[in-house]
Coordinates of C-alpha atoms in Angstrom, one line a residue:
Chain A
X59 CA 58.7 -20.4 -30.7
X60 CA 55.7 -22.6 -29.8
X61 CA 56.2 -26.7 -29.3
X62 CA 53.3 -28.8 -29.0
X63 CA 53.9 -31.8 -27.5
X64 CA 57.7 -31.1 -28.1
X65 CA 57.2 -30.6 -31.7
X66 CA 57.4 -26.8 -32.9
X67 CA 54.2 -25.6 -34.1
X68 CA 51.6 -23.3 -33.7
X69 CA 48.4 -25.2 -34.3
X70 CA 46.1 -27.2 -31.7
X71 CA 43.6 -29.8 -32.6
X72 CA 40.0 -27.8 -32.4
X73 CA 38.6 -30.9 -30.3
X74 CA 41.5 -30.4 -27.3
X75 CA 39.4 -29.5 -24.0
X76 CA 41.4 -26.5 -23.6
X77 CA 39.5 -25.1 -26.2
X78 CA 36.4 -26.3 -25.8
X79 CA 35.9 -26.1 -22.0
X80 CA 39.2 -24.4 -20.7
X81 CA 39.8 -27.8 -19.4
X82 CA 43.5 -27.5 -18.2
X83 CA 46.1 -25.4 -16.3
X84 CA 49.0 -22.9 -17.1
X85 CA 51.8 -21.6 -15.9
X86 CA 53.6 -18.3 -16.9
X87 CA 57.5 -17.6 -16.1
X88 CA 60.2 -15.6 -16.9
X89 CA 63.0 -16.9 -18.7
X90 CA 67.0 -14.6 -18.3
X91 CA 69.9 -15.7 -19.7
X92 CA 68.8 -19.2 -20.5
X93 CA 67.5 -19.2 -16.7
X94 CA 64.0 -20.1 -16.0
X95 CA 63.6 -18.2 -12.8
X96 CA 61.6 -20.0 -9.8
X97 CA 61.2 -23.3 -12.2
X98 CA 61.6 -26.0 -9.1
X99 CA 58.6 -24.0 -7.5
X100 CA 56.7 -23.2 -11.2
X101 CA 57.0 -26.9 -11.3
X102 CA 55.9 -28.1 -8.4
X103 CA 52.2 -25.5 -8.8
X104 CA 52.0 -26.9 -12.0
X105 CA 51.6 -30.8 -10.9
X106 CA 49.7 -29.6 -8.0
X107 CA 47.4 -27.4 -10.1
X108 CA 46.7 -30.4 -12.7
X109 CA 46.2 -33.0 -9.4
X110 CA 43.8 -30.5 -8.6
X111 CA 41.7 -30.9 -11.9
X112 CA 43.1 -34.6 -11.9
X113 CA 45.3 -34.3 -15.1
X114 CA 48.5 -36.0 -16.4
X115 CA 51.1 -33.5 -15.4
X116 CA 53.6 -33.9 -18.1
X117 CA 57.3 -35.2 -16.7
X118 CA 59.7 -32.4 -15.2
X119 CA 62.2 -33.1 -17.9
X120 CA 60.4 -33.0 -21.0
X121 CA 59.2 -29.3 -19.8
X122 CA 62.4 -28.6 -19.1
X123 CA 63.8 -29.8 -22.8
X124 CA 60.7 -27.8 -23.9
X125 CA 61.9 -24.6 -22.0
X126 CA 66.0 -24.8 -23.0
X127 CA 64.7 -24.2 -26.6
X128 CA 63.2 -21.3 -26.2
X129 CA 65.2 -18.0 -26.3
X130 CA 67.5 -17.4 -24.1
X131 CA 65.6 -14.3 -22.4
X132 CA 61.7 -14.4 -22.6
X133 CA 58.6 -14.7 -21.3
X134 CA 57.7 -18.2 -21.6
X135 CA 54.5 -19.9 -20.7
X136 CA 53.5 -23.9 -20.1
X137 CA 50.1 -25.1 -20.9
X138 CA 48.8 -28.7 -20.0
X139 CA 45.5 -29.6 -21.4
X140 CA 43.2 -32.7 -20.7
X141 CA 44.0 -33.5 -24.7
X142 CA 40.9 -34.3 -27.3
X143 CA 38.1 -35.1 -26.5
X144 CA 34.7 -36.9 -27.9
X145 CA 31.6 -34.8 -27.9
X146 CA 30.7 -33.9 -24.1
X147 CA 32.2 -33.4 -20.6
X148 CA 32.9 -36.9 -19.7
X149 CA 36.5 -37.7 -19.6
X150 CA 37.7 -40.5 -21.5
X151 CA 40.1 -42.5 -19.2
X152 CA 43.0 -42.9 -21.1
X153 CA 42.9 -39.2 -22.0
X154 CA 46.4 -37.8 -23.4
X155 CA 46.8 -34.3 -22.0
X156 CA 48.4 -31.9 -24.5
X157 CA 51.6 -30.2 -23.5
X158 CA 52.0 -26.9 -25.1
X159 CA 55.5 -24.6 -24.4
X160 CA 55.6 -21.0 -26.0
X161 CA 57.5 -17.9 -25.8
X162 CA 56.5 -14.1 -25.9
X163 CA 59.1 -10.9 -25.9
X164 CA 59.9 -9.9 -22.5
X165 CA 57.5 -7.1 -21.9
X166 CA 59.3 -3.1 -21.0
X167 CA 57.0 -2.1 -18.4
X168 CA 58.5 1.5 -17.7
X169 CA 61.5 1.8 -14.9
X170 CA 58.8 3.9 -12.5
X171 CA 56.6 1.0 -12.3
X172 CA 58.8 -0.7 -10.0
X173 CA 61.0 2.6 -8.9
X174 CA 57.7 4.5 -8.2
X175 CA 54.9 2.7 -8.1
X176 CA 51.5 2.1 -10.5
X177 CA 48.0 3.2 -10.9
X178 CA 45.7 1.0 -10.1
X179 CA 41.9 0.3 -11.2
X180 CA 39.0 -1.1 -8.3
X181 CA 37.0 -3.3 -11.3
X182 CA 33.2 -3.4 -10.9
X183 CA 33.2 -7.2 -11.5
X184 CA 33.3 -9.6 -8.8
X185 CA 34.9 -12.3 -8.2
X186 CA 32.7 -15.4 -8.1
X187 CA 33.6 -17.7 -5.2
X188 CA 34.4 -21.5 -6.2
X189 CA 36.8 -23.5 -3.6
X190 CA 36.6 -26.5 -6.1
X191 CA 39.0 -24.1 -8.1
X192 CA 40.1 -21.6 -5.9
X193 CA 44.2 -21.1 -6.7
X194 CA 44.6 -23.1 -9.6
X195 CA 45.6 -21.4 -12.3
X196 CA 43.4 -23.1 -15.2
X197 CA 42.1 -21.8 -18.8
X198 CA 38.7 -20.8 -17.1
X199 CA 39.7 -17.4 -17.5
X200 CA 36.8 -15.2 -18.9
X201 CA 36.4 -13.1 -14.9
X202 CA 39.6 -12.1 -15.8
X203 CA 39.2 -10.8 -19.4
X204 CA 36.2 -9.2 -18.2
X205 CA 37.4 -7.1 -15.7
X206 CA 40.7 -6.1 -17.8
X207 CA 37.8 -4.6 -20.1
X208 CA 37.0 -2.3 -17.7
X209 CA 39.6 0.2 -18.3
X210 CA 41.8 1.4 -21.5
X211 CA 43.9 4.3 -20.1
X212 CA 47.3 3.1 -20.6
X213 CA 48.5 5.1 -17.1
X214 CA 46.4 2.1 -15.3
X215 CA 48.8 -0.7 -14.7
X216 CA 46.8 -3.2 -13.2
X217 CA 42.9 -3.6 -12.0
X218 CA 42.1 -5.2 -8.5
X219 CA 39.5 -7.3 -7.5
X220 CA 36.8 -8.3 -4.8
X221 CA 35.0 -11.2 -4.0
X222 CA 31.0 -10.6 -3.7
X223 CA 31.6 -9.8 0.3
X224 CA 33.7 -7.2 -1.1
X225 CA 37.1 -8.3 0.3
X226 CA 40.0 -8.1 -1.8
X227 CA 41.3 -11.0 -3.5
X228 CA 43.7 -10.3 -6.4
X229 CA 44.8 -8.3 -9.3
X230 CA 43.8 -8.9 -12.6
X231 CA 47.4 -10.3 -13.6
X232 CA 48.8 -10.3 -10.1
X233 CA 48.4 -11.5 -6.4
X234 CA 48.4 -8.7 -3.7
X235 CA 50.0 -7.9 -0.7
X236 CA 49.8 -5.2 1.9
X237 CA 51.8 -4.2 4.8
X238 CA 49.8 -2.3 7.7
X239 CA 51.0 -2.0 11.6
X240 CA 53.9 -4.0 11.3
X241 CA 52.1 -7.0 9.2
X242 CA 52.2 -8.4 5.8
X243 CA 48.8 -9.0 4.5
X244 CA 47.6 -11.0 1.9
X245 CA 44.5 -12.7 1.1
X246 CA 42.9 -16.1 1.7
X247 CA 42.5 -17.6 -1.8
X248 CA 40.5 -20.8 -0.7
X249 CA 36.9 -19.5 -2.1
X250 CA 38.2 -17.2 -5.1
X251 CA 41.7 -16.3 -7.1
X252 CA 44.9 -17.6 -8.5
X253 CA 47.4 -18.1 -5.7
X254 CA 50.3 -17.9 -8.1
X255 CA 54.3 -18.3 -7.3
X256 CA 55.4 -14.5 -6.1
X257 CA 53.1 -14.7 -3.5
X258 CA 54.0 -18.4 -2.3
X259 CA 57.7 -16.3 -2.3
X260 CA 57.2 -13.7 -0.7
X261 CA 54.8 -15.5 2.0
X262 CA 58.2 -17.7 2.7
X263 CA 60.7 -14.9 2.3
X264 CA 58.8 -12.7 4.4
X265 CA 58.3 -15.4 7.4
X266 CA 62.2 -16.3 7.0
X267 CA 63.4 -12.7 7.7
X268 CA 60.8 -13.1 10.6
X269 CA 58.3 -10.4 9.3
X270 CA 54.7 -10.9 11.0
X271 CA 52.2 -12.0 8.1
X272 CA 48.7 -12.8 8.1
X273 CA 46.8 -14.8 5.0
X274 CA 43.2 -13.7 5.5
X275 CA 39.9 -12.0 4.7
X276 CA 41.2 -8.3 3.6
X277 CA 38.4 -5.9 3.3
X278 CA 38.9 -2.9 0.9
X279 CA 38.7 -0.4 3.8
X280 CA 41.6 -2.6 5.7
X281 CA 43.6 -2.3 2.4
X282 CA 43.0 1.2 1.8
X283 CA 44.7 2.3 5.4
X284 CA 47.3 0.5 4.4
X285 CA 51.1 1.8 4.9
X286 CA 51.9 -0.1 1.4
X287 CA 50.1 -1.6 -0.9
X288 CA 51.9 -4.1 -3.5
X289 CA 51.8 -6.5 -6.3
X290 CA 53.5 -9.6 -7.8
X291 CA 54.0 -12.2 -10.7
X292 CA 56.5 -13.8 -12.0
X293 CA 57.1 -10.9 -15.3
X294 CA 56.5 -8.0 -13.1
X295 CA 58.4 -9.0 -10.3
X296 CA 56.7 -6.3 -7.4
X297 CA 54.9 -3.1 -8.0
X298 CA 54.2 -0.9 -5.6
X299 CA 50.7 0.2 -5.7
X300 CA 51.1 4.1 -6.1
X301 CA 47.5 5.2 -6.6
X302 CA 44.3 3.5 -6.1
X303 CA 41.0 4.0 -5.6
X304 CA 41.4 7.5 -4.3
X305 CA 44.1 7.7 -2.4
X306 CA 47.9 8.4 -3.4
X307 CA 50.9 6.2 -1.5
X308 CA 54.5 7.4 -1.0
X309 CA 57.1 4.6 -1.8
X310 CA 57.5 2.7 1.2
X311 CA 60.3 0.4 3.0
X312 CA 58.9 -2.8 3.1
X313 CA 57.9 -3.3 -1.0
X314 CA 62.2 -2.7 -1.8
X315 CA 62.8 -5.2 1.0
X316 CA 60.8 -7.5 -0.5
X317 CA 61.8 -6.5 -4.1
X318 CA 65.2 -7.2 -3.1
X319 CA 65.0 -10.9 -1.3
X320 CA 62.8 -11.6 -4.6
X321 CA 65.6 -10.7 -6.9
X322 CA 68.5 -11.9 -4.3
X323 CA 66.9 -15.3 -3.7
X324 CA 66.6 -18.0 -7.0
X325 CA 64.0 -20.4 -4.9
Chain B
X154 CA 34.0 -32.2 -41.0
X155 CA 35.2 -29.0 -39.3
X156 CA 35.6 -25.9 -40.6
X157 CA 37.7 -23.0 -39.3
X158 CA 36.7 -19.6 -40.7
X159 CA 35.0 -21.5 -43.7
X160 CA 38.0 -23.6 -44.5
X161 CA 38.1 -26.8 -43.5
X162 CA 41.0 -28.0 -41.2
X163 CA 41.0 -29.5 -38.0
X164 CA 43.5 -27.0 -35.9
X165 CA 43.6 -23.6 -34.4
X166 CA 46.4 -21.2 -33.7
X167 CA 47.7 -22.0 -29.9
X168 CA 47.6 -18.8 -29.5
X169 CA 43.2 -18.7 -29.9
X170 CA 42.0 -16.9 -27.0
X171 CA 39.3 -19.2 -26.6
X172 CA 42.3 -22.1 -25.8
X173 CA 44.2 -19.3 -23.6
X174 CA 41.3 -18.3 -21.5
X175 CA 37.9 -20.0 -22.9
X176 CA 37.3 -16.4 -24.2
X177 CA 34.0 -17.6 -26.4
X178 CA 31.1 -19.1 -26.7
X179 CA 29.1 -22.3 -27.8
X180 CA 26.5 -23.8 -29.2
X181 CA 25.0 -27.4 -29.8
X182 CA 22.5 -28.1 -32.6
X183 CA 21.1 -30.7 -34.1
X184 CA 20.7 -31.8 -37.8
X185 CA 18.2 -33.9 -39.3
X186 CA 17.9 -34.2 -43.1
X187 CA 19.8 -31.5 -44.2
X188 CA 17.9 -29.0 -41.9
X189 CA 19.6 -27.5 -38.8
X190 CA 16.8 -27.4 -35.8
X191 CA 15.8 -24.4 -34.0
X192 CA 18.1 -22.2 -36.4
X193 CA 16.8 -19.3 -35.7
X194 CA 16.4 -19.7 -32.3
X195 CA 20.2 -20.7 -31.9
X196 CA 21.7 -17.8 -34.0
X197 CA 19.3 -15.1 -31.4
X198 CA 20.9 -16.6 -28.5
X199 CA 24.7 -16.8 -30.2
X200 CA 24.5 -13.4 -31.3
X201 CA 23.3 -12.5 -27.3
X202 CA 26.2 -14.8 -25.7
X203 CA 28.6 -12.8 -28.2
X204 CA 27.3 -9.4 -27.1
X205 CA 27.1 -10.1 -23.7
X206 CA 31.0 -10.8 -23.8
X207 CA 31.4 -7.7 -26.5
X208 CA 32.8 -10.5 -29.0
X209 CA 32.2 -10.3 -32.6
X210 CA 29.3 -12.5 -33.7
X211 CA 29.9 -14.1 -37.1
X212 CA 27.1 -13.2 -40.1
X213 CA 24.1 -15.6 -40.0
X214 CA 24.6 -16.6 -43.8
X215 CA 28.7 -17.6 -42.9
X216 CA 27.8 -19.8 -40.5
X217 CA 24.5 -21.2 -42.6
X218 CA 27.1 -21.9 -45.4
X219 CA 29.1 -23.8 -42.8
X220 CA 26.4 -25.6 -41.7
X221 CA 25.2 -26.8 -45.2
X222 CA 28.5 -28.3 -45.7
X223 CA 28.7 -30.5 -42.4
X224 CA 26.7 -34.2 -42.8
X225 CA 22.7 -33.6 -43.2
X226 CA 22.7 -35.7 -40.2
X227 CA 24.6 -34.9 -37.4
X228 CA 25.3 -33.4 -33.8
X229 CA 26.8 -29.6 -35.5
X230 CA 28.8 -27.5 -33.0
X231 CA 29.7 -23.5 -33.6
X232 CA 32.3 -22.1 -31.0
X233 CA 33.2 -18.4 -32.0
X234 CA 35.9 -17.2 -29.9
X235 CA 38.0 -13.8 -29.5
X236 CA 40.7 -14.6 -32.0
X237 CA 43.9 -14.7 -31.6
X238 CA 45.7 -12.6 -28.8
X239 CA 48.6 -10.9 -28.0
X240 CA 50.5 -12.1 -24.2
X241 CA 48.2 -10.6 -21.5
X242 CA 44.1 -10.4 -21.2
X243 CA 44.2 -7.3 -22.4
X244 CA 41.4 -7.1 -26.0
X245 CA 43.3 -5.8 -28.9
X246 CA 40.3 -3.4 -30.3
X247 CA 40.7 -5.0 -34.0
X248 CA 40.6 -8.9 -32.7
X249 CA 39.0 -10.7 -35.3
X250 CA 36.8 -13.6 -34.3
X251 CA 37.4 -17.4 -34.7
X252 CA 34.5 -19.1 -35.7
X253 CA 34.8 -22.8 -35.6
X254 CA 31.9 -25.0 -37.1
X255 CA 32.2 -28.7 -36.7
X256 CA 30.5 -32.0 -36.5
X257 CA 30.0 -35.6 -35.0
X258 CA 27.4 -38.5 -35.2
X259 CA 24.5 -38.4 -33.7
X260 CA 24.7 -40.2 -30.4
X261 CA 22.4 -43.1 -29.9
X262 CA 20.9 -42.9 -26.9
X263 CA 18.5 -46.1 -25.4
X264 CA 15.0 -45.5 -26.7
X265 CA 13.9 -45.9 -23.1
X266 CA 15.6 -42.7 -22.1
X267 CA 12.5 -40.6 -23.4
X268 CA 10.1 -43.7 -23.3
X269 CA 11.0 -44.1 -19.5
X270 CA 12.9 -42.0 -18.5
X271 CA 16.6 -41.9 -16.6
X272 CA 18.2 -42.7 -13.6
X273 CA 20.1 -38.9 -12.7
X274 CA 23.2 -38.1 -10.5
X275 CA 22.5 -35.7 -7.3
X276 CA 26.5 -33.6 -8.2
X277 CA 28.4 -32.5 -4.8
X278 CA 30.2 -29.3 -6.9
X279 CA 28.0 -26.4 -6.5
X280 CA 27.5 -23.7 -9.3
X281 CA 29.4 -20.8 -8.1
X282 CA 27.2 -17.5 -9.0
X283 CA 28.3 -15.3 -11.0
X284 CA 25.7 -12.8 -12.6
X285 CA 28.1 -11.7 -15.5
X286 CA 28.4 -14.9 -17.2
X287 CA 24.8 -16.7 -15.8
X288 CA 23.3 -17.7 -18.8
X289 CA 25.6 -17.8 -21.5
X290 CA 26.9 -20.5 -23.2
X291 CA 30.8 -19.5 -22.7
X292 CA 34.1 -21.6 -22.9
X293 CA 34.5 -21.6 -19.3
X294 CA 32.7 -25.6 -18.6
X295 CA 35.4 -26.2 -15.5
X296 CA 32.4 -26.8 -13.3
X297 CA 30.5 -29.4 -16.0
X298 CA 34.0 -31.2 -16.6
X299 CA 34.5 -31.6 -12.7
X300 CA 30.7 -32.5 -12.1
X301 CA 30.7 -34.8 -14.8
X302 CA 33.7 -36.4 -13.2
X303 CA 31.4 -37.5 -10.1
X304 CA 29.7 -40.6 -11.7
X305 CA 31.2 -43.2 -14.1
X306 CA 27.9 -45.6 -13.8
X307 CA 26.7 -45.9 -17.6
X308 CA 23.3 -46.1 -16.1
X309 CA 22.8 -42.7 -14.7
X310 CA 22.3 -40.4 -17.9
X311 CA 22.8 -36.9 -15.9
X312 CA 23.5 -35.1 -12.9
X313 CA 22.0 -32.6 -11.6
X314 CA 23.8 -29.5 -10.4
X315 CA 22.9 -27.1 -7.4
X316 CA 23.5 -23.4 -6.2
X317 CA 25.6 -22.8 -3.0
X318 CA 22.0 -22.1 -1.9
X319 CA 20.7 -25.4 -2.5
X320 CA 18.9 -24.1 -5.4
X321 CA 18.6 -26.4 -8.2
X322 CA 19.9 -24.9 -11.2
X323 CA 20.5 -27.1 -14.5
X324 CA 21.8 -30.7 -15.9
X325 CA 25.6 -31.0 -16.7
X326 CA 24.1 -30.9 -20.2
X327 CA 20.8 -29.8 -19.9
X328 CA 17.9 -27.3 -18.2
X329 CA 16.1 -28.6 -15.6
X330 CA 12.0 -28.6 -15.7
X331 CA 9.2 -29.8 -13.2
X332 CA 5.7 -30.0 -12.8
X333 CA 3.7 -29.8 -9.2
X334 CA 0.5 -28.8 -8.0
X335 CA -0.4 -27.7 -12.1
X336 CA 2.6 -25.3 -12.4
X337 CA 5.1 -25.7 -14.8
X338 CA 8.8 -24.7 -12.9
X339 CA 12.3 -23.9 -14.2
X340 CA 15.2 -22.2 -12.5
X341 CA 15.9 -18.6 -12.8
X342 CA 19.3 -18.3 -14.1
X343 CA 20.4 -14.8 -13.1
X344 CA 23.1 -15.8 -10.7
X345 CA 24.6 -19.1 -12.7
X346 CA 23.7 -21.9 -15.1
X347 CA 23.2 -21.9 -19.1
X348 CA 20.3 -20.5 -20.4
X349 CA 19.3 -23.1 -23.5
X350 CA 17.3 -23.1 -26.5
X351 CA 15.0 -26.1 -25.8
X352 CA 14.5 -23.9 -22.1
X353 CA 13.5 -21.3 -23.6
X354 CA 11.2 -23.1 -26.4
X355 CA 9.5 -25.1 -23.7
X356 CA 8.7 -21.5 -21.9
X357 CA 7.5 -20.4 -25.0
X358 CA 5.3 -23.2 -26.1
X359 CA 4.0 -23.5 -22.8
X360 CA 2.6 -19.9 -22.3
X361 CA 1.4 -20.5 -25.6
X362 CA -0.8 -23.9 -24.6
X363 CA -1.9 -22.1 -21.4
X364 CA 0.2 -24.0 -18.7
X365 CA 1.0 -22.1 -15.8
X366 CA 4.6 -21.7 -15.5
X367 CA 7.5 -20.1 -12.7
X368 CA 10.8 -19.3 -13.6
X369 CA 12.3 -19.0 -10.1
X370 CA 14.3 -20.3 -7.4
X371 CA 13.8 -23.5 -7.1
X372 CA 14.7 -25.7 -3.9
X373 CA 15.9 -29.6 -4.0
X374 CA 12.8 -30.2 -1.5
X375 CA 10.7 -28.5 -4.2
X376 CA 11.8 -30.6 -6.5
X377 CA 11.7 -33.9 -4.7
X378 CA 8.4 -33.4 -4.3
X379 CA 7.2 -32.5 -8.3
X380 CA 4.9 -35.1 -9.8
X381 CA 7.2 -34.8 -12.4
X382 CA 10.9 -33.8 -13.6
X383 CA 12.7 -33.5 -16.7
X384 CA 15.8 -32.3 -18.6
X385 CA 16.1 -30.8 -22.0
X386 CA 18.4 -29.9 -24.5
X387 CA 19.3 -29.7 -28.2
X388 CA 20.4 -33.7 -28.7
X389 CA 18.2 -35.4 -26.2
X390 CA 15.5 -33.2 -26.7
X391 CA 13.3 -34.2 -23.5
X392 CA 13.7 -37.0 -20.8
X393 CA 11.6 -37.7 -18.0
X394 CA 13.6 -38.1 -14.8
X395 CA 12.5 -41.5 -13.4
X396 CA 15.1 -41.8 -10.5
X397 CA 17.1 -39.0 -8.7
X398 CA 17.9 -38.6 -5.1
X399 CA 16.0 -41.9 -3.8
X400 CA 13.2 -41.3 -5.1
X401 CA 11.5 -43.1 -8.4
X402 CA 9.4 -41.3 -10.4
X403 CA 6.2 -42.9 -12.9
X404 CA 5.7 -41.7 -15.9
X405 CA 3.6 -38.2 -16.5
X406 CA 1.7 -36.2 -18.9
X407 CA 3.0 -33.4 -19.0
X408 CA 6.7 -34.6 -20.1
X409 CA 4.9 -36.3 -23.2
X410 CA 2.8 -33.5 -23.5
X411 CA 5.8 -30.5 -23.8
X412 CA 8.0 -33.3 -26.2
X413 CA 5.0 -33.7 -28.5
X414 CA 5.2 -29.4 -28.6
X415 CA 8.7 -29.4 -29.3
X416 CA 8.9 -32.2 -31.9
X417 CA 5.7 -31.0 -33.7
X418 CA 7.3 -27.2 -33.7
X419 CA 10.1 -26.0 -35.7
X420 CA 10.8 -22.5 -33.8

């Protein structure tokens, strides 16, 4: 099921801006029992994301119309365009974004990926740093398909990446955390990556149970003497990080604990 | 007049990868007469843009048969994209291409633009650099959109972009050119920028004629301080700068000398 603008149908005008520059912003989320999970917080990224790239965000309730007719248990994903365009970058003022609301299958990842943990990639591209778009999650997404080029063994669930100083920043599909002498680490996405909805989560989950945290640089060599290494979205839900760049983790305490407030909590 | 795959219609699938994640690239010609310039040129540096991104490149006679169909005189645009996708960045092995051919008028720009040049934007947003994607032509134009955003002032005709470095790199819409002490100087565009046609024509036809040339970094100071500057591309072919960064410039040789090369040529 795809609706454009509200209406079903799979088609987009080949002048919208989406297509032509990636000019716009997405969100993806998981839909149970009729239930989009986290959709007050998807939301309130996806206005901030479009401020951010100074686009109409499309009303809460005509997403939300847009979202109840799609099945009942899916992965469901928003896009919000800068609409069509003349010839060339300038942006027309009255500009009507295009709001388009489609469904996939809920993937089946196996039961170990969460239970035991996943094998990871280090990708050989780096991440380009940009603050003017740093975090948003916009179409601009060709880093991204580059790096999940990288690797085709099907026993690799995920690929990380570093910024050109060689800190890490995120997975491919995923933001990543890791938990070292009594701290929960996660990068600083101000000059590179998607800061997506998980981590927002688990950065709020993790400072209301009164865990110590830090948001910062987090050099490869940091993550790799890591106690735990994990990562999130919002179809995964979090993955331990079982084996990576040489080394092999045992399932630790704090990924379930998080795992669990994630699953517990519906903000 | 757009055609999609050699059909003509107007839409693509909302699933198009090049909507999803600007997974393609572009180009820009122009028509005049029934001829489109600089073919060969263009289909070289398609069929490199395509490689470079290990993306299909459609058959030289498909997309001459498009072109032949779109007005004799016109602005012609050719985006080839990955094709549709499956959820997740993930390339499906058999993806077939999209291959997009479509027109628009061509734009009537003041005569003084290449008679006297233009008045040019000095853009805040600096290129980030990313050596996998420097040069190519992709669907990932975030940067130009938010650039282009920085001026509304029908007067000034460009803007000029710059490296975190302080580099100058390109136009919005253009390459950037300048001529000081008897050497011919154009950005190197290893780390970020778009390498164009009309660039790489002017390189060419200047070895050819003799001119001393350096394709290098290229500081704003060094700049400021050319006897002359210009900007080219496939539309506007080549305009003097006459005012950028509080500074006016007179009117040279050497930008009516290179125009007269590229208008005379037809590689």
């Amino acid at each position: 099921m795809t609706l454009i603008d509200g209406i079903p149908a799979d088609v987009v005008s080949a002048n919208d801006r989406g297509l032509l520059y990636g000019d716009g912003v997405f969100r993806t989320l998981k839909r149970v029992g009729g239930v989009t999970l986290c959709w007050a917080r998807q939301y309130r990224k996806l206005a901030a994301d479009c401020a951010a790239l100074r686009l109409g965000c499309p009303a809460a309730a005509d997403l939300e119309a847009d979202l109840a007719r799609l099945p009942r248990d899916c992965v469901a994903k928003i896009i919000v365009t800068r609409g069509r365009a003349e010839r060339g970058y300038a942006v027309v003022p009255d500009a009507s974004p295009t709001r388009i609301v489609t469904s996939s299958p809920l993937p089946t990842y196996p039961q170990s990926h969460a239970a035991l943990g996943v094998k990871v990639h280090l990708c050989g591209l780096r991440l380009a740093s940009q603050p003017r778009l740093a975090g948003i999650k916009h179409l601009n997404r060709l880093e991204n398909v580059l790096a999940r080029m990288e690797w085709d063994d099907p026993a690799v669930a995920e690929g990380i990446l570093l910024d050109t100083e060689g800190g890490v920043i995120e997975g491919t599909m995923s933001n990543v955390f890791c938990y070292r002498a009594g701290v929960l680490h996660t990068p600083d996405l101000s000059g590179c990556g998607v800061a997506g909805v998980q981590r927002e989560r688990i950065l709020d989950f993790a400072a209301q149970s009164g865990m110590a945290m830090k948001v910062g640089t987090l050099p490869l060599d940091a993550l790799m003497e890591a106690e735990e290494v994990m990562l999130c979205n919002s179809v995964i839900g979090l993955w331990p990080v079982r084996e990576f760049n040489g080394r092999i983790w045992e399932m630790g305490g704090v990924a379930a604990q998080l795992r669990q407030l994630m699953e517990e909590r519906d903000d």
